[in-house]
Coordinates of C-alpha atoms and ligand atoms in Angstrom, one line a residue:
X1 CA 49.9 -55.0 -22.7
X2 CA 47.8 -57.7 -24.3
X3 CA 48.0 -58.1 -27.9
X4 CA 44.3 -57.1 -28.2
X5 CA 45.3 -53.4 -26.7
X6 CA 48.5 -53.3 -28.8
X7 CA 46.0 -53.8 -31.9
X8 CA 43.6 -51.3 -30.7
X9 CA 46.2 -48.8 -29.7
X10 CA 48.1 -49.4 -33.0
X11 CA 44.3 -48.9 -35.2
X12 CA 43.7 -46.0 -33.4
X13 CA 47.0 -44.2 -34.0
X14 CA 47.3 -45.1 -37.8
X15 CA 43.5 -44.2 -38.4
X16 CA 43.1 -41.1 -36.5
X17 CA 39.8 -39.0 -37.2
X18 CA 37.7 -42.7 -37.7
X19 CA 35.8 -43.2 -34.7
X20 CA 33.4 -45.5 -36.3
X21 CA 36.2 -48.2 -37.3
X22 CA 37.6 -47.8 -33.9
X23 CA 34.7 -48.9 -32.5
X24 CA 34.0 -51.6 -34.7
X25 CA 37.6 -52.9 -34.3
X26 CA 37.2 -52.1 -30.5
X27 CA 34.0 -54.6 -30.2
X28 CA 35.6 -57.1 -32.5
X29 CA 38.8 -57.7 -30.7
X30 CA 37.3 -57.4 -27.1
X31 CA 35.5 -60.2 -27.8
X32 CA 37.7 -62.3 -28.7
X33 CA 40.6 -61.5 -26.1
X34 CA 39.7 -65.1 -25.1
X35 CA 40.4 -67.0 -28.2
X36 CA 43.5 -64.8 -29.1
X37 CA 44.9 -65.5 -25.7
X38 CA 44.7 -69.4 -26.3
X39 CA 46.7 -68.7 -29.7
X40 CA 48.8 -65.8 -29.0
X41 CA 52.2 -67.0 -30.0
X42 CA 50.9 -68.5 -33.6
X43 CA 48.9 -65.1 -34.4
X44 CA 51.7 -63.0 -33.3
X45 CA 53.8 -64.6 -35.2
X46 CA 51.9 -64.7 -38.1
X47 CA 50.5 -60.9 -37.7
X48 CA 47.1 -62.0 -37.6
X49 CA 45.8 -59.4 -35.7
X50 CA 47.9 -56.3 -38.0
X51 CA 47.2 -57.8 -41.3
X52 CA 43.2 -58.1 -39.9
X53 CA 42.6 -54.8 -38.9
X54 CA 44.5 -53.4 -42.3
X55 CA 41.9 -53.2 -45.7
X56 CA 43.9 -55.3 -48.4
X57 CA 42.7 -51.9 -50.5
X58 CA 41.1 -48.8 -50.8
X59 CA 40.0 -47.1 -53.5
X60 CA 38.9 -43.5 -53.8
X61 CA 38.1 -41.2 -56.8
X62 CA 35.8 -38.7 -58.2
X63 CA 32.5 -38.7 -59.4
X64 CA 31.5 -36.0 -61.8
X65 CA 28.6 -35.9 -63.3
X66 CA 25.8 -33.2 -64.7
X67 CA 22.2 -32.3 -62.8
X68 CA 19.4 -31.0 -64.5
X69 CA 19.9 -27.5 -64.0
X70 CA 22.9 -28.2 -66.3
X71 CA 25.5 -27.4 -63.7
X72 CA 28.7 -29.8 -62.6
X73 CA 28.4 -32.1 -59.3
X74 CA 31.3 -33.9 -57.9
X75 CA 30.6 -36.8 -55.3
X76 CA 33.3 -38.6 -53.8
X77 CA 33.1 -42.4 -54.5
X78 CA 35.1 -45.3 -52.4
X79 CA 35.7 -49.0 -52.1
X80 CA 36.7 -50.6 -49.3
X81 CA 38.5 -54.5 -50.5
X82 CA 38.7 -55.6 -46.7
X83 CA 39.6 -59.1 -46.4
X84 CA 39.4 -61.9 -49.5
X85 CA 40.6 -64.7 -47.2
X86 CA 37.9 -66.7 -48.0
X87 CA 36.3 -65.8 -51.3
X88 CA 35.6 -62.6 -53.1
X89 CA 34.9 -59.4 -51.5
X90 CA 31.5 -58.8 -51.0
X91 CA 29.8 -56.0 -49.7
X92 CA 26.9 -53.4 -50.4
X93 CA 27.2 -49.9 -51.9
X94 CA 25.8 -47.1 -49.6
X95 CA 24.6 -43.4 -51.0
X96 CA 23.9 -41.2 -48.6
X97 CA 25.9 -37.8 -47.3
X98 CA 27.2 -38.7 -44.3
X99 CA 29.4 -41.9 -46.6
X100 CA 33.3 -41.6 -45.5
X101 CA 36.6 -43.2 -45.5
X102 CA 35.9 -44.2 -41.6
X103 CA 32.1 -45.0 -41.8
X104 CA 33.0 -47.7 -45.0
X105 CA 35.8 -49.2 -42.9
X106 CA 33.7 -50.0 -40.0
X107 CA 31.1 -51.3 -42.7
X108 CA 34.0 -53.4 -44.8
X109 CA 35.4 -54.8 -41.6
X110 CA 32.3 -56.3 -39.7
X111 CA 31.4 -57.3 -43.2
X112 CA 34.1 -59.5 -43.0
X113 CA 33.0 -61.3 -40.0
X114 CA 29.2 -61.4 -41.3
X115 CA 30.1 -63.1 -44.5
X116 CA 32.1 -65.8 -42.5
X117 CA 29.3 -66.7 -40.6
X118 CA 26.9 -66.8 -43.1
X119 CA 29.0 -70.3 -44.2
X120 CA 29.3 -69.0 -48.2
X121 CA 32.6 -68.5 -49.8
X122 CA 33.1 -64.8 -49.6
X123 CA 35.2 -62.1 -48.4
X124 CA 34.0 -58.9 -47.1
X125 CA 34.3 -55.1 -48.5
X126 CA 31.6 -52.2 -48.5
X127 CA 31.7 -49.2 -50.7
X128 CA 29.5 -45.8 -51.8
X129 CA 29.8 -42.4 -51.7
X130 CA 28.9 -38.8 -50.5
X131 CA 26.1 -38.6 -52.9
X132 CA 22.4 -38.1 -52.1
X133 CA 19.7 -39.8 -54.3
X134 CA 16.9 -38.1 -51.8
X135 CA 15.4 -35.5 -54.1
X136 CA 17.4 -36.4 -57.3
X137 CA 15.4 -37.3 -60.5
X138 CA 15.8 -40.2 -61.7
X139 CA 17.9 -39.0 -65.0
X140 CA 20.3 -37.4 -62.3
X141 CA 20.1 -40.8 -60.4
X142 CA 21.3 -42.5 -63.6
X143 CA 23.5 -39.8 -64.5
X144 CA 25.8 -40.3 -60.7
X145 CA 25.5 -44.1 -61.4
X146 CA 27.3 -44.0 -64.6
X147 CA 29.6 -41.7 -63.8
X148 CA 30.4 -43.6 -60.6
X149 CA 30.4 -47.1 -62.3
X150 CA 32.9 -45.7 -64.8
X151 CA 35.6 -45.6 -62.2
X152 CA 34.3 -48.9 -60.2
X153 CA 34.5 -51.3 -62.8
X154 CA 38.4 -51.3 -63.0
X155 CA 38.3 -53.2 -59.5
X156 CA 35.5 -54.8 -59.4
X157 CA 34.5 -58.6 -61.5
X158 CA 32.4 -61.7 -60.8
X159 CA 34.9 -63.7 -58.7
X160 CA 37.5 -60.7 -57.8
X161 CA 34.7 -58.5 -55.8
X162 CA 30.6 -57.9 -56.4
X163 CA 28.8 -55.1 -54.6
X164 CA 25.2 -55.0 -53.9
X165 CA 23.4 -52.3 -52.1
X166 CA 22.8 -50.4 -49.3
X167 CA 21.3 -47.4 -47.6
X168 CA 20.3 -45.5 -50.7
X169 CA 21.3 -48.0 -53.1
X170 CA 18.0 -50.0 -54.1
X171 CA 16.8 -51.6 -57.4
X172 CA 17.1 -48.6 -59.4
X173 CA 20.4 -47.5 -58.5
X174 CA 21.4 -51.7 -58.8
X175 CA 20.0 -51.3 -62.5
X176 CA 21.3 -48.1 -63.7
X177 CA 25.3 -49.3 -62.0
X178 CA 25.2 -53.1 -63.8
X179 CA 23.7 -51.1 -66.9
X180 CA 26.9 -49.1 -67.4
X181 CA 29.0 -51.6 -66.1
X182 CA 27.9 -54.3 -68.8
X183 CA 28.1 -51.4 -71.9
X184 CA 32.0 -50.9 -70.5
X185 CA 32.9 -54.5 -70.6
X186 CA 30.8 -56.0 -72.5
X187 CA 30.2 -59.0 -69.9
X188 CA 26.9 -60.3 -69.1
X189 CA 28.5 -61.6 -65.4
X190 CA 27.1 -61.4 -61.9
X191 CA 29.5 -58.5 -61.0
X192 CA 26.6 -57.1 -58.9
X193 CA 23.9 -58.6 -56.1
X194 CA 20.2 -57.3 -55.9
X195 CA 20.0 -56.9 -59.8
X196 CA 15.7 -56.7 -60.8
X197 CA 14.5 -60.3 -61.3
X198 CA 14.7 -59.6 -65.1
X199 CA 18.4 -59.4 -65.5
X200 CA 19.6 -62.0 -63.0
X201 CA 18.5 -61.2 -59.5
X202 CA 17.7 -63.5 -56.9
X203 CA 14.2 -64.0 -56.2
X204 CA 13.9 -63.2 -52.4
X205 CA 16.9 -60.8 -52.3
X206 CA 15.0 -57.8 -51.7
X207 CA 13.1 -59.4 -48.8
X208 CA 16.4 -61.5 -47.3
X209 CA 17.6 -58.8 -45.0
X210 CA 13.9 -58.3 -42.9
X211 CA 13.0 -62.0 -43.3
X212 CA 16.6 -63.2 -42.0
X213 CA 16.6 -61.2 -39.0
X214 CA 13.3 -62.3 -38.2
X215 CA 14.2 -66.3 -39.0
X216 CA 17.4 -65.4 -36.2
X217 CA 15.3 -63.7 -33.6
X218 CA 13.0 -66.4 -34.1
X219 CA 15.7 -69.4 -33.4
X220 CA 17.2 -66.7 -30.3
X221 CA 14.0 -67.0 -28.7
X222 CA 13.2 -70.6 -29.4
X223 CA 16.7 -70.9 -27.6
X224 CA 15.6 -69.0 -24.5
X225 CA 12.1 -70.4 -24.3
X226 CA 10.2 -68.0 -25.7
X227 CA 8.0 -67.5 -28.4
X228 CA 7.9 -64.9 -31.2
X229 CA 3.9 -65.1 -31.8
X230 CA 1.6 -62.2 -30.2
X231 CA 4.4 -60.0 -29.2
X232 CA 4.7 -56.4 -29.5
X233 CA 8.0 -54.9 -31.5
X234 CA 8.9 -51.6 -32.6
X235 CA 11.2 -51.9 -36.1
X236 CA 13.0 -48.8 -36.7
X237 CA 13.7 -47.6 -39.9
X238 CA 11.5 -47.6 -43.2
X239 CA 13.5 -48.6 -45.4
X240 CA 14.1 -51.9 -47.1
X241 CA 15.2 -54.0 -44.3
X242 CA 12.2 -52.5 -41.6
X243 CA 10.0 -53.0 -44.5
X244 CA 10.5 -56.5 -45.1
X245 CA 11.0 -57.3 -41.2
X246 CA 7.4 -56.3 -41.0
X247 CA 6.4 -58.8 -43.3
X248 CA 7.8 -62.0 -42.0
X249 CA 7.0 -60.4 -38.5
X250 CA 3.4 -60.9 -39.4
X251 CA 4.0 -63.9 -40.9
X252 CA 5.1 -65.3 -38.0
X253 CA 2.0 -64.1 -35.3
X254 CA 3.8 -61.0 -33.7
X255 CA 2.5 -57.3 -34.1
X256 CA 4.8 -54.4 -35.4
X257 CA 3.2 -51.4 -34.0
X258 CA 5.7 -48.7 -34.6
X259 CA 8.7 -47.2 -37.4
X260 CA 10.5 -44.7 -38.2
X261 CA 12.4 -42.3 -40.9
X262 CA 14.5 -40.2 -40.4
X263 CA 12.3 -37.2 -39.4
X264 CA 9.8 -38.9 -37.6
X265 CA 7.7 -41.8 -36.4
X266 CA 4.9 -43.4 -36.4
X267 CA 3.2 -45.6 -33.5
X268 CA -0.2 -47.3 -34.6
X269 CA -1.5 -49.4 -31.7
X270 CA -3.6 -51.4 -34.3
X271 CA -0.3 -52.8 -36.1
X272 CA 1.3 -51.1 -38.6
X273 CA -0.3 -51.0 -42.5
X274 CA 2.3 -52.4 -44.3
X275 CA 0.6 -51.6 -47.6
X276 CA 0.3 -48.1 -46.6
X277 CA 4.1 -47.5 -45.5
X278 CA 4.9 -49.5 -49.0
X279 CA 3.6 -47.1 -50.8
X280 CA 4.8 -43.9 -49.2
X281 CA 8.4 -45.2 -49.3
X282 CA 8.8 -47.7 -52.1
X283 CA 6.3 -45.7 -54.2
X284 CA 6.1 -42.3 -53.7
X285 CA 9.4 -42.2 -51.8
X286 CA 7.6 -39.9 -49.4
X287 CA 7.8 -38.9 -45.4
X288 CA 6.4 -41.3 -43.2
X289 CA 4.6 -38.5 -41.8
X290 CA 1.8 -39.2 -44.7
X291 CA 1.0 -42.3 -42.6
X292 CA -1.8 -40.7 -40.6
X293 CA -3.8 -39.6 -43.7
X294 CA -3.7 -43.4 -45.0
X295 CA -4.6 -44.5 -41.1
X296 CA -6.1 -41.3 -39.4
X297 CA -6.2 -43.0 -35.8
X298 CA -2.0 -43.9 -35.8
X299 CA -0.2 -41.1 -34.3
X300 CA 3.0 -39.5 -36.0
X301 CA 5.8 -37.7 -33.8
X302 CA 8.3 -35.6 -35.6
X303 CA 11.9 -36.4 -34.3
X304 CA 13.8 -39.0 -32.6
X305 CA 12.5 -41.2 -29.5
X306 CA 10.7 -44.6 -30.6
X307 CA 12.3 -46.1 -27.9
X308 CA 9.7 -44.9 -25.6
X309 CA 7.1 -46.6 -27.4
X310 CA 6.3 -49.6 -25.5
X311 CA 7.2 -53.3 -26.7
X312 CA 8.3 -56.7 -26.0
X313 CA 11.4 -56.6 -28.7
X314 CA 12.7 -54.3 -30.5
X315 CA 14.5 -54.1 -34.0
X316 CA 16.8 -51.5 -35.0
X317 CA 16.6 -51.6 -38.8
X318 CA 18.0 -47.5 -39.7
X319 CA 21.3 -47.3 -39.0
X320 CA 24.3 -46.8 -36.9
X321 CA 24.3 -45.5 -33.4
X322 CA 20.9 -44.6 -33.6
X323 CA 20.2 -46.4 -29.9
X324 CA 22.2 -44.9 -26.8
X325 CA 22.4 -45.8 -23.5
X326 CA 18.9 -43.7 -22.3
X327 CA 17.2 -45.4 -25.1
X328 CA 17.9 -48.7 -23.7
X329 CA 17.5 -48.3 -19.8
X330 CA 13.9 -46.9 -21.1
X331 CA 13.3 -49.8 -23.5
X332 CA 14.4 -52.2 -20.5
X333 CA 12.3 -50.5 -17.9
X334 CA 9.2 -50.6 -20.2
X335 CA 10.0 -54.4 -20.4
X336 CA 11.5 -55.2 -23.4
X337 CA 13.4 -58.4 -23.3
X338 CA 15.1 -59.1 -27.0
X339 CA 17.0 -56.4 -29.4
X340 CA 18.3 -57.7 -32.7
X341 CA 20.2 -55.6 -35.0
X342 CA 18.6 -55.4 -38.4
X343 CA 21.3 -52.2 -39.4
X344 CA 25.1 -52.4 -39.2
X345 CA 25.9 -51.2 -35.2
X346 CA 22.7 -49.6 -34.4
X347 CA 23.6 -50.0 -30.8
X348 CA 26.2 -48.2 -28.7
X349 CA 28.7 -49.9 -27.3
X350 CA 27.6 -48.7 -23.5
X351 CA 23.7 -49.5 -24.5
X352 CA 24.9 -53.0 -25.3
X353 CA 27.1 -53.6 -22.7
X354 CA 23.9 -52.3 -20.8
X355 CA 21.7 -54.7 -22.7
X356 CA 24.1 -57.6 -21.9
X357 CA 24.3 -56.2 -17.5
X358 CA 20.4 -56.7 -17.8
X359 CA 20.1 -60.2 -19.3
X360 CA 18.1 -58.8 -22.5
X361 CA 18.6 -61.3 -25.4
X362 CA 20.7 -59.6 -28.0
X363 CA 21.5 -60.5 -31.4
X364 CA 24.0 -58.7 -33.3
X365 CA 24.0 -57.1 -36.8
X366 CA 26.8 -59.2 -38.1
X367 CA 24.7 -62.2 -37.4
X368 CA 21.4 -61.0 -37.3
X369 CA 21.4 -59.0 -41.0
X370 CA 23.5 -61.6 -42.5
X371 CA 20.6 -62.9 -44.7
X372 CA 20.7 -60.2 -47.3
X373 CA 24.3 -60.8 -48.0
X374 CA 23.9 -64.4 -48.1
X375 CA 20.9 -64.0 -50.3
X376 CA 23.2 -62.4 -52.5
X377 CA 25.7 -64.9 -52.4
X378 CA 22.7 -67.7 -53.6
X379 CA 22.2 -64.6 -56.5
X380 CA 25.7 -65.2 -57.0
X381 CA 25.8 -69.3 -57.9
X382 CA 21.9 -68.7 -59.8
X383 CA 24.5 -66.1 -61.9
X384 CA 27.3 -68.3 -62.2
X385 CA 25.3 -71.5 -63.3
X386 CA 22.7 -69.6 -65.5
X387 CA 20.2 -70.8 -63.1
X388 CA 17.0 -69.0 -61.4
X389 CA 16.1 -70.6 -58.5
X390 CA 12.1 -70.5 -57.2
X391 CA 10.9 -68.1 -54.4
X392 CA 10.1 -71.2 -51.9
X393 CA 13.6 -72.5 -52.8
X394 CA 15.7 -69.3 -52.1
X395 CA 13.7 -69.0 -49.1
X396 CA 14.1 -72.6 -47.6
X397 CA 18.0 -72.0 -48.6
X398 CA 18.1 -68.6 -46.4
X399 CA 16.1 -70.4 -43.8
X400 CA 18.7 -73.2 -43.0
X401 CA 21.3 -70.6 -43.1
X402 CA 20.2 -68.0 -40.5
X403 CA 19.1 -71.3 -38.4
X404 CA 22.5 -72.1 -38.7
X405 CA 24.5 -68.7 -37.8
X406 CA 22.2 -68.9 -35.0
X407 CA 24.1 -72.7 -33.8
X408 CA 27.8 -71.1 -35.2
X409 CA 26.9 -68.1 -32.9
X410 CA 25.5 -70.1 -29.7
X411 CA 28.1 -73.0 -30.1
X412 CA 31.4 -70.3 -29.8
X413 CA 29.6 -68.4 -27.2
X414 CA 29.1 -71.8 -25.0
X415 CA 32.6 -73.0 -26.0
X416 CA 34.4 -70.1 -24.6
X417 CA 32.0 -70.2 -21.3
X418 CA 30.1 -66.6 -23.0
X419 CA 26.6 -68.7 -23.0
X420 CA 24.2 -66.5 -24.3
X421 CA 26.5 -63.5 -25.4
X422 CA 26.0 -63.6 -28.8
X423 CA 28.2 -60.7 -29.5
X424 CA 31.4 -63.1 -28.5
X425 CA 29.6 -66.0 -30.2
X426 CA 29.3 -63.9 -33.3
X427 CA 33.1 -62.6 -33.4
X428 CA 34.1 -66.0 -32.3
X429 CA 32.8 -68.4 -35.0
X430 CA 33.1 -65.4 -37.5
X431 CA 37.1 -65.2 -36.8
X432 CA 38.0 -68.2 -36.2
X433 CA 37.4 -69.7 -40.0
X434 CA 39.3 -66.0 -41.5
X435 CA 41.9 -66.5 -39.4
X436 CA 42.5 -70.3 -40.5
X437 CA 42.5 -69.3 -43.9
X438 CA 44.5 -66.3 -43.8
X439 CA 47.1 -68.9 -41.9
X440 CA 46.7 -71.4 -44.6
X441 CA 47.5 -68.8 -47.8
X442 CA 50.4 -67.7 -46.0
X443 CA 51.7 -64.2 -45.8
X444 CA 49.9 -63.1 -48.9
X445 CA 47.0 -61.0 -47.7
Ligands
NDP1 P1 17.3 -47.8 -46.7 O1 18.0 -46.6 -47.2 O2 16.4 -48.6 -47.5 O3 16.5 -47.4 -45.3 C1 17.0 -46.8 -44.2 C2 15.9 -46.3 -43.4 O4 16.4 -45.8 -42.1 C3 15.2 -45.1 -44.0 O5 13.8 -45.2 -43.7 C4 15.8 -43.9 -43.4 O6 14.9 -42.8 -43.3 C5 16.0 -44.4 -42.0 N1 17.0 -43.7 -41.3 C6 18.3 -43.4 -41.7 N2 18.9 -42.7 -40.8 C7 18.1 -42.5 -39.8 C8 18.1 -41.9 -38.5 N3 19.3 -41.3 -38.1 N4 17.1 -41.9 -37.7 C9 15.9 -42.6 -38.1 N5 15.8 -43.2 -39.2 C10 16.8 -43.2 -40.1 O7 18.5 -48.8 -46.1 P2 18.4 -50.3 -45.7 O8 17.1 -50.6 -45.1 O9 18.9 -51.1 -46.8 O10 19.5 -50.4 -44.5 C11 19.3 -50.1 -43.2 C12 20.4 -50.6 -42.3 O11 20.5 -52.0 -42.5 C13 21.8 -50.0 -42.6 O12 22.5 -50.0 -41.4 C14 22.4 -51.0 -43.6 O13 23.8 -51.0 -43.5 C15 21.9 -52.3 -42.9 N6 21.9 -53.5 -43.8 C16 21.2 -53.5 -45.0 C17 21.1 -54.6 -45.8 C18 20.3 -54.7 -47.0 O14 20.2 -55.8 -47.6 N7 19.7 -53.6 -47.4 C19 21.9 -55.8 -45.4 C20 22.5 -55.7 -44.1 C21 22.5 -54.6 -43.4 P3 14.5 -41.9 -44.6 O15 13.4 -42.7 -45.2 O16 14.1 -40.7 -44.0 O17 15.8 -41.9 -45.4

């Protein structure tokens, strides 16, 4: 059996009931059966593969706290410390109901991967917890923050590991967590990423995610010939990272026509009125079905099934698994020709491997979201030299680094005779500079 399978047999037995890190650990080492086969005597020796697929720690505990009726709520809160072999672990905090042990492993270890491509020194980890800000005040918002940051701060520090956010973890949430964390310890420190610009956030942060996939599909296409301006794409999603993907979309000539939430969406022929979903979701944090009264002639659909909407690329920005293998035979027929993953595994395995049968271009999360984290990693060295840096500069900064994940990504895709698979390429050049410096520090980690 190769070592790949051993790995994958040996994940799957010691993590039963965690389907989502199988198949994040699945995707990872299939891709690089290639480069672990040209090494496999140095990495079995050294474990690499074992000590890889294993979180360095995980942290779990309770979160109690009070909600306005006056009655007792316990959440469950987690952090995953996946891999610090080459800088602190960094990784977003998600809130939402559906947060487990499995779903923040599969998060933690592609984060590892991500951050590695992104060039910055940083190791990868991912965290949150069961709760659900959706329908909370914002006293009981503030209320689960403090209680949860009471427990986080024991593990967390400015160069030992620095969350940011995630689904359900925005500004607010960001604010009311480094609040409590700063009247614990007293330290003024960039222990968290995405802070408001008034207390040592990044300018560009909140838009890095949307703009950075955007900056990558733009390079991917430049790459294959194409051109971004005057195309149709459907973004899925209406949260932070659709909402800002929309932005630089129009920036750069194409024409959004269609998102989502999760009850619904919305397909507006016209292009869609950013201004308009702004408001219902970073405003009023309401139902995209409130789109049609702001533009009467757009058509809302309750349910799942944007896919059907016709485009030229399109840009999976909810979250994970939310596009199969029927999505993507209809999005192919109807003549799409790029995907680019804007949430963490929004595709299925079988709809990529699909995706990849068919020749569609197809840029991977851990490569194609990477700009959010390494905006946070430029929030990171504004924090460290007491610096703020100017919207143009952060900007230019996450420009050259998404232009060049994009040549890390193609380079170990050509180099291992994968040309244009960007899922090897992305694995590849991720793994190849952990594994070097887990090598280098020895058995320690
Ligand atoms: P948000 O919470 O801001 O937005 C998520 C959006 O997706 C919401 O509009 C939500 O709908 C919608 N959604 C959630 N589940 C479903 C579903 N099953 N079907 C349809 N729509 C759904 O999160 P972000 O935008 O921050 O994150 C989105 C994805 O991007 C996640 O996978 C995240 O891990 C990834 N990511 C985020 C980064 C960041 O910087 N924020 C960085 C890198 C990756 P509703 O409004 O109804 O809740």
């Amino acid at each position: 059996m190769s070592y790949t399978d051993e790995i994958y047999e040996r994940v799957v037995s010691k993590n039963p009931n965690e389907p989502e890190f199988h198949q994040a650990v699945k995707e990872v080492l299939d891709s690089l059966s290639d480069v672990i086969n040209e090494n496999e005597a140095l990495y079995r020796k050294e474990g690499l593969l074992e000590r890889l697929t294993e979180p360095e720690r995980i942290i779990s505990f309770k979160v109690p706290w009070v909600d306005d009726k006056g009655a007792v709520q316990i959440n469950r809160g987690y952090r995953v410390q996946f891999n610090s072999a080459i800088g602190p672990y960094k990784g977003g905090l998600r809130f939402h109901p559906s947060v487990n042990q499995s779903i923040l492993k599969f998060l933690g270890f592609e984060q590892v991967f991500k951050n590695s491509l992104t060039g910055l020194p940083i190791g990868g980890g991912k965290g949150g917890s069961d709760f659900d800000p959706k329908g909370k005040s914002d006293r009981e918002v503030m209320a689960f923050c403090q209680s949860f940051m009471t427990e986080l701060y024991k593990y967390i520090g400015a160069d030992e590991d620095v969350p940011a956010g995630d689904i359900g973890v925005g500004g607010r949430e960001i604010g009311y967590l480094y609040g409590q964390y700063k009247r614990i310890t007293g330290l003024y420190e960039g222990v968290l990423t995405g802070k408001g610009l008034t207390f040592g956030g990044s300018l560009v942060r909140t838009q890095a995610t949307g703009y950075g996939l955007v900056y990558i599909l733009d390079e991917m296409l430049k790459g294959a010939g194409k051109e971004l301006a005057g195309k149709t794409v459907v973004v899925t999603g209406a949260g932070n990272v659709a909402i800002y993907t929309v932005e630089k979309l129009y920036q750069l000539g194409a024409k959004p026509v269609a998102m989502c939430d999760s009850t619904g969406y919305i397909y507006d022929e016209n292009g869609i009125d950013l201004a308009a979903v702004k408001e219902i979701k970073e405003v009023k944090r309401a139902r995209l079905s409130e789109y049609t009264s702001y533009v009467p002639t757009a058509v809302y659909t309750e349910g799942r099934g944007i896919w059907n909407i016709k485009c030229d690329i399109y840009l999976p920005c909810a979250t994970q698994n939310e596009l199969d293998l029927d999505a993507v035979k209809t999005l192919v027929a109807n003549g799409c020709f790029a995907v680019a993953e804007g949430a963490n595994m929004p595709t299925t395995r079988e709809a990529t491997e699909y995706l990849k049968e068919q020749g569609i271009l197809f840029m991977p999360g851990k490569a194609a979201n990477a700009g959010g984290v390494a905006t946070s990693a430029l929030e990171m060295s504004q924090n460290s030299a007491r610096l703020s840096w100017s919207f143009d500069e952060v900007d230019e900064k996450l420009k050259g680094i998404m232009k060049g994940i994009y040549q890390k990504v193609d380079d170990a895709a050509r180099r291992y005779g994968h040309e244009g698979d960007f899922v090897a390429g992305a694995n590849i050049a991720g793994f190849e500079k952990v594994a070097a410096a887990m090598i280098a520090q020895g058995i320690a980690l």
